[in-house]
Amino acid sequence: MAFDAIETPFGKVNQITGGSATYAAYAACNFVKPVQQISIIGSDFPKEEMDEMKSRGIMLDGVEIVKDKKSFFWSGKYHEDMNNRDTLVTDLNVLADFDPHIPDSYQGAEFLMLGNLMPKLQLNVIQELKQRPKLIVMDTMNYWMESAMEDLSIVLKHVDLLLVNDAEARQLTGQFSLVKAAKSILQMGPKYLIIKKGEHGALLFHGDEVFYAPALPLEDVFDPTGAGDTFAGGFIGYLAKTKDISFENMKTAIIVGSAMASFCVEKFGATRLKEISKQEIDIRIRQFKELISFDIELV
Amino acid sequence: MAFDAIETPFGKVNQITGGSATYAAYAACNFVKPVQQISIIGSDFPKEEMDEMKSRGIMLDGVEIVKDKKSFFWSGKYHEDMNNRDTLVTDLNVLADFDPHIPDSYQGAEFLMLGNLMPKLQLNVIQELKQRPKLIVMDTMNYWMESAMEDLSIVLKHVDLLLVNDAEARQLTGQFSLVKAAKSILQMGPKYLIIKKGEHGALLFHGDEVFYAPALPLEDVFDPTGAGDTFAGGFIGYLAKTKDISFENMKTAIIVGSAMASFCVEKFGATRLKEISKQEIDIRIRQFKELISFDIELV
């Protein structure tokens, strides 16, 4: 949970609440409650945002508030090609001393989403849970592959599903072909792998099976910040709602995640995620169905 | 119809028959016969290749053979990222004087595929047909946008469907968003637009409707040469077989085209296209269906 300053070709915002956990929770709470948040913030994090989260069934027992310190701050600028961005500022602030712990009230959680963070801390969270969750999903990034690969390898052995983008899948394996990269990753620990390709959709791999979820072709991507975390939140939120972790159900969950991400990018930060109704989500998911439906009987 | 020399990370071939029309015809003849070819070749073009084509129902009445001249020759090199290639040599040879004419035996054709060529020549072909085809599909490239935009604009007003890749759609319209680019192009003449995105699949636009066809995730793309032309040939071949040019049927046709393209890239040139059976094509099309099927009823 953090602050972002964002510039896109469509506008600029100097301070908006963001952070992986914020996006993931705002997406997941449309499908399952409570969402049990673990994070760290400074005393500058707005009470209104926390009230908003609580009102949506997002528990904050696991969110540590550090007095007289500042929340994590990230500032970035996007160009016309929204797949690339320049990071202008990264102020770790409270995140520098983050030592996440699981409150007793969270014990017994069946679905665990590990946001992108130092692998050692992700492992701590897994090990603090007295009962292994039914599904552990993990996000990570190239930075940890370069600076903490040993720890990352260990966490990978403890998770069920890894979530990375195409460049990260290639970096993690040294394989250019995503199909080959997927095969390698599925031997590193996770039984499932999702490779996110931004505007080109996402691929889900499991054994020899593969599923391709498109991204919705949008007129404008106003602000892509948080789209990946929103995708993850929608994905695991839907799985937690249906309590079905089969490959078949994961396909639907990916479409749900993609639908949530397609809302996220319509306005700055998580603004749009706080506006959408159940009905809008249903309509969007149906759009995805229409986008890829064709009649095979004719062939 | 031409010769290519191709180098990919997987190997090298010094002379192999190629050319848009060759790929498109080898793909289309799986679905409809005869395929009526219009092209120009030199006396160096192998008789065996022409016999092979004829045996597959590809008519060559419209293929001009120029004695003592050489066929068009292209040489290129692909890098690991198969979306980009370096052109090493382009020898126009016979193509420099190409003035395509429609043989009487071709009159009455209902489906016309205009391969990538000088727009003025594409227009000539349209105008030589005494009866307007049911569907005119046109391919083009950035080169003509830079050197013959005026002619290109005219041809666009005469065709039903334009086939370009994402970079070309952006260049043609000055719009970065593919959705916005599609809207612009649909006002230039064509009622249908296909934007090819290589390994990321293809988009079909018509009015406010859009369809997304994935590309099959492949372990290796051995040689992408001709994949776009093969896609076009499979697409229009399937439409010609079914004689149904509705948006719904075009969706299936795009999947058929994508399936044919996925075979094309498995070996050098058109080698693989000459090997595949009806059964292999059916299985491949089913793989596409499985790749994108999910159960919306669960949401």
Coordinates of C-alpha atoms in Angstrom, one line a residue, chain A residues 64-254:
Chain A
E64 CA 1.4 -2.1 10.1
I65 CA 1.2 1.7 10.6
V66 CA 4.6 3.2 11.4
K67 CA 4.2 6.6 13.2
D68 CA 6.1 9.6 11.9
K69 CA 7.3 7.7 8.8
K70 CA 6.2 7.9 5.2
S71 CA 4.5 5.4 3.1
F72 CA 6.4 3.8 0.1
F73 CA 6.4 6.3 -2.8
W74 CA 6.8 5.5 -6.5
S75 CA 6.8 8.0 -9.4
G76 CA 6.8 7.0 -13.0
K77 CA 6.2 8.2 -16.5
Y78 CA 4.6 6.3 -19.4
H79 CA 5.1 7.0 -23.1
E80 CA 2.8 6.3 -26.0
D81 CA 3.7 2.6 -25.9
M82 CA 2.3 1.9 -22.5
N83 CA 4.2 -1.3 -22.2
N84 CA 7.3 0.7 -21.2
R85 CA 7.7 3.2 -18.4
D86 CA 10.4 5.2 -16.8
T87 CA 10.7 5.1 -13.0
L88 CA 11.5 8.6 -11.8
V89 CA 11.5 8.1 -8.1
T90 CA 11.4 5.1 -5.7
D91 CA 11.3 6.1 -2.0
L92 CA 11.2 2.9 0.1
N93 CA 10.4 4.7 3.3
V94 CA 8.5 2.3 5.6
L95 CA 9.1 -0.6 3.2
A96 CA 12.8 -0.6 4.0
D97 CA 12.0 -2.2 7.4
F98 CA 9.0 -4.3 6.4
D99 CA 8.8 -7.6 8.3
P100 CA 5.4 -8.9 7.5
H101 CA 3.5 -11.0 10.1
I102 CA 0.3 -12.9 9.9
P103 CA -2.3 -11.8 12.5
D104 CA -4.1 -14.6 14.3
S105 CA -7.3 -13.5 12.7
Y106 CA -5.8 -14.4 9.3
Q107 CA -4.8 -17.9 10.2
G108 CA -6.6 -20.6 8.1
A109 CA -6.7 -18.5 4.9
E110 CA -7.2 -20.8 2.0
F111 CA -6.0 -18.5 -0.8
L112 CA -2.7 -16.6 -0.5
M113 CA -1.6 -14.0 -3.0
L114 CA 2.1 -12.9 -2.6
G115 CA 2.6 -9.5 -4.2
N116 CA 5.9 -8.6 -5.7
L117 CA 8.3 -8.2 -2.8
M118 CA 11.7 -9.4 -1.6
P119 CA 11.5 -13.3 -1.9
K120 CA 12.7 -13.8 1.7
L121 CA 9.7 -11.9 3.0
Q122 CA 7.3 -13.8 0.7
L123 CA 8.7 -17.0 2.2
N124 CA 8.3 -15.7 5.8
V125 CA 4.6 -15.2 5.1
I126 CA 4.2 -18.7 3.8
Q127 CA 6.0 -20.1 6.8
E128 CA 3.9 -18.2 9.3
L129 CA 0.7 -19.7 8.1
K130 CA 0.0 -22.7 10.4
Q131 CA -2.0 -24.4 7.8
R132 CA -0.9 -24.5 4.2
P133 CA -3.3 -22.5 2.0
K134 CA -5.2 -24.4 -0.7
L135 CA -3.5 -22.2 -3.3
I136 CA -0.4 -20.0 -3.1
V137 CA 0.0 -17.5 -6.0
M138 CA 3.2 -15.5 -6.3
D139 CA 4.2 -12.4 -8.2
T140 CA 7.8 -11.3 -8.7
M141 CA 10.0 -9.2 -10.9
N142 CA 13.3 -9.0 -12.8
Y143 CA 14.9 -7.1 -9.9
W144 CA 14.7 -10.1 -7.6
M145 CA 16.1 -12.4 -10.4
E146 CA 19.1 -10.2 -10.5
S147 CA 19.6 -9.6 -6.8
A148 CA 18.0 -12.5 -4.9
M149 CA 17.8 -15.4 -7.3
E150 CA 18.8 -17.9 -4.6
D151 CA 15.9 -16.9 -2.3
L152 CA 13.6 -16.7 -5.3
S153 CA 14.4 -20.3 -6.2
I154 CA 13.4 -21.4 -2.7
V155 CA 10.1 -19.5 -2.7
L156 CA 9.3 -21.0 -6.1
K157 CA 9.4 -24.5 -4.5
H158 CA 6.7 -23.4 -2.1
V159 CA 4.1 -21.8 -4.4
D160 CA 1.5 -23.3 -6.7
L161 CA 1.3 -20.6 -9.3
L162 CA 3.8 -18.0 -10.6
L163 CA 2.7 -14.8 -12.2
V164 CA 5.2 -13.0 -14.4
N165 CA 5.3 -11.0 -17.6
D166 CA 6.9 -12.3 -20.8
A167 CA 10.2 -10.5 -20.3
E168 CA 10.5 -11.9 -16.8
A169 CA 9.7 -15.4 -17.9
R170 CA 12.5 -15.1 -20.5
Q171 CA 14.9 -13.7 -18.0
L172 CA 14.1 -16.4 -15.4
T173 CA 14.8 -19.2 -17.8
G174 CA 17.1 -17.8 -20.5
Q175 CA 14.6 -19.2 -23.0
F176 CA 13.2 -16.9 -25.7
S177 CA 10.3 -19.1 -26.6
L178 CA 7.6 -18.6 -24.1
V179 CA 6.5 -22.3 -24.4
K180 CA 10.0 -23.4 -23.6
A181 CA 10.3 -20.8 -20.8
A182 CA 7.0 -22.1 -19.4
K183 CA 8.3 -25.7 -19.4
S184 CA 11.4 -24.7 -17.5
I185 CA 9.4 -22.7 -14.9
L186 CA 7.0 -25.5 -14.3
Q187 CA 10.1 -27.6 -13.2
M188 CA 11.2 -24.9 -10.7
G189 CA 8.3 -25.6 -8.3
P190 CA 5.0 -24.0 -9.5
K191 CA 2.4 -26.4 -11.0
Y192 CA 0.8 -23.4 -12.8
L193 CA 2.2 -20.5 -14.6
I194 CA 0.6 -17.3 -15.9
I195 CA 2.6 -15.2 -18.4
K196 CA 1.1 -11.7 -18.7
K197 CA 1.6 -10.0 -22.1
G198 CA -0.1 -6.7 -21.4
E199 CA -2.2 -5.6 -24.4
H200 CA -1.6 -9.0 -25.9
G201 CA -3.3 -10.9 -23.2
A202 CA -2.1 -13.7 -20.9
L203 CA -1.1 -17.4 -21.2
L204 CA -1.9 -20.0 -18.5
F205 CA 0.3 -23.1 -18.5
H206 CA -0.2 -26.4 -16.6
G207 CA 1.5 -29.6 -17.6
D208 CA 1.1 -29.8 -21.3
E209 CA -2.0 -27.7 -21.3
V210 CA -2.2 -24.0 -22.3
F211 CA -4.9 -21.4 -22.3
Y212 CA -4.8 -18.0 -24.0
A213 CA -6.8 -15.1 -22.6
P214 CA -7.0 -12.1 -24.8
A215 CA -6.8 -8.5 -23.5
L216 CA -9.8 -6.4 -24.5
P217 CA -8.8 -4.0 -27.4
L218 CA -9.2 -0.6 -25.8
E219 CA -9.4 2.8 -27.5
D220 CA -7.1 4.3 -24.8
V221 CA -5.1 2.9 -22.0
F222 CA -5.3 5.9 -19.7
D223 CA -3.0 4.6 -17.0
P224 CA -1.7 1.1 -16.9
T225 CA -0.4 1.4 -13.3
G226 CA -1.7 -1.5 -11.2
A227 CA -3.2 -3.4 -14.1
G228 CA -1.1 -6.5 -13.3
D229 CA -2.0 -6.5 -9.6
T230 CA -5.6 -5.9 -10.4
F231 CA -5.5 -8.9 -12.7
A232 CA -4.0 -11.0 -9.9
G233 CA -6.6 -9.8 -7.4
G234 CA -9.5 -10.6 -9.8
F235 CA -8.0 -14.0 -10.6
I236 CA -7.5 -15.2 -7.0
G237 CA -10.7 -13.5 -5.8
Y238 CA -12.7 -15.5 -8.3
L239 CA -10.9 -18.7 -7.4
A240 CA -11.6 -18.0 -3.7
K241 CA -15.2 -17.3 -4.4
T242 CA -15.7 -20.6 -6.3
K243 CA -13.2 -22.6 -4.2
D244 CA -12.3 -24.5 -7.3
I245 CA -8.6 -24.5 -8.3
S246 CA -8.9 -26.8 -11.3
F247 CA -7.2 -25.8 -14.6
E248 CA -10.7 -25.3 -16.1
N249 CA -11.8 -22.9 -13.5
M250 CA -8.5 -21.0 -13.7
K251 CA -9.3 -20.2 -17.3
T252 CA -12.5 -18.4 -16.2
A253 CA -10.5 -16.8 -13.4
I254 CA -8.0 -15.4 -15.9

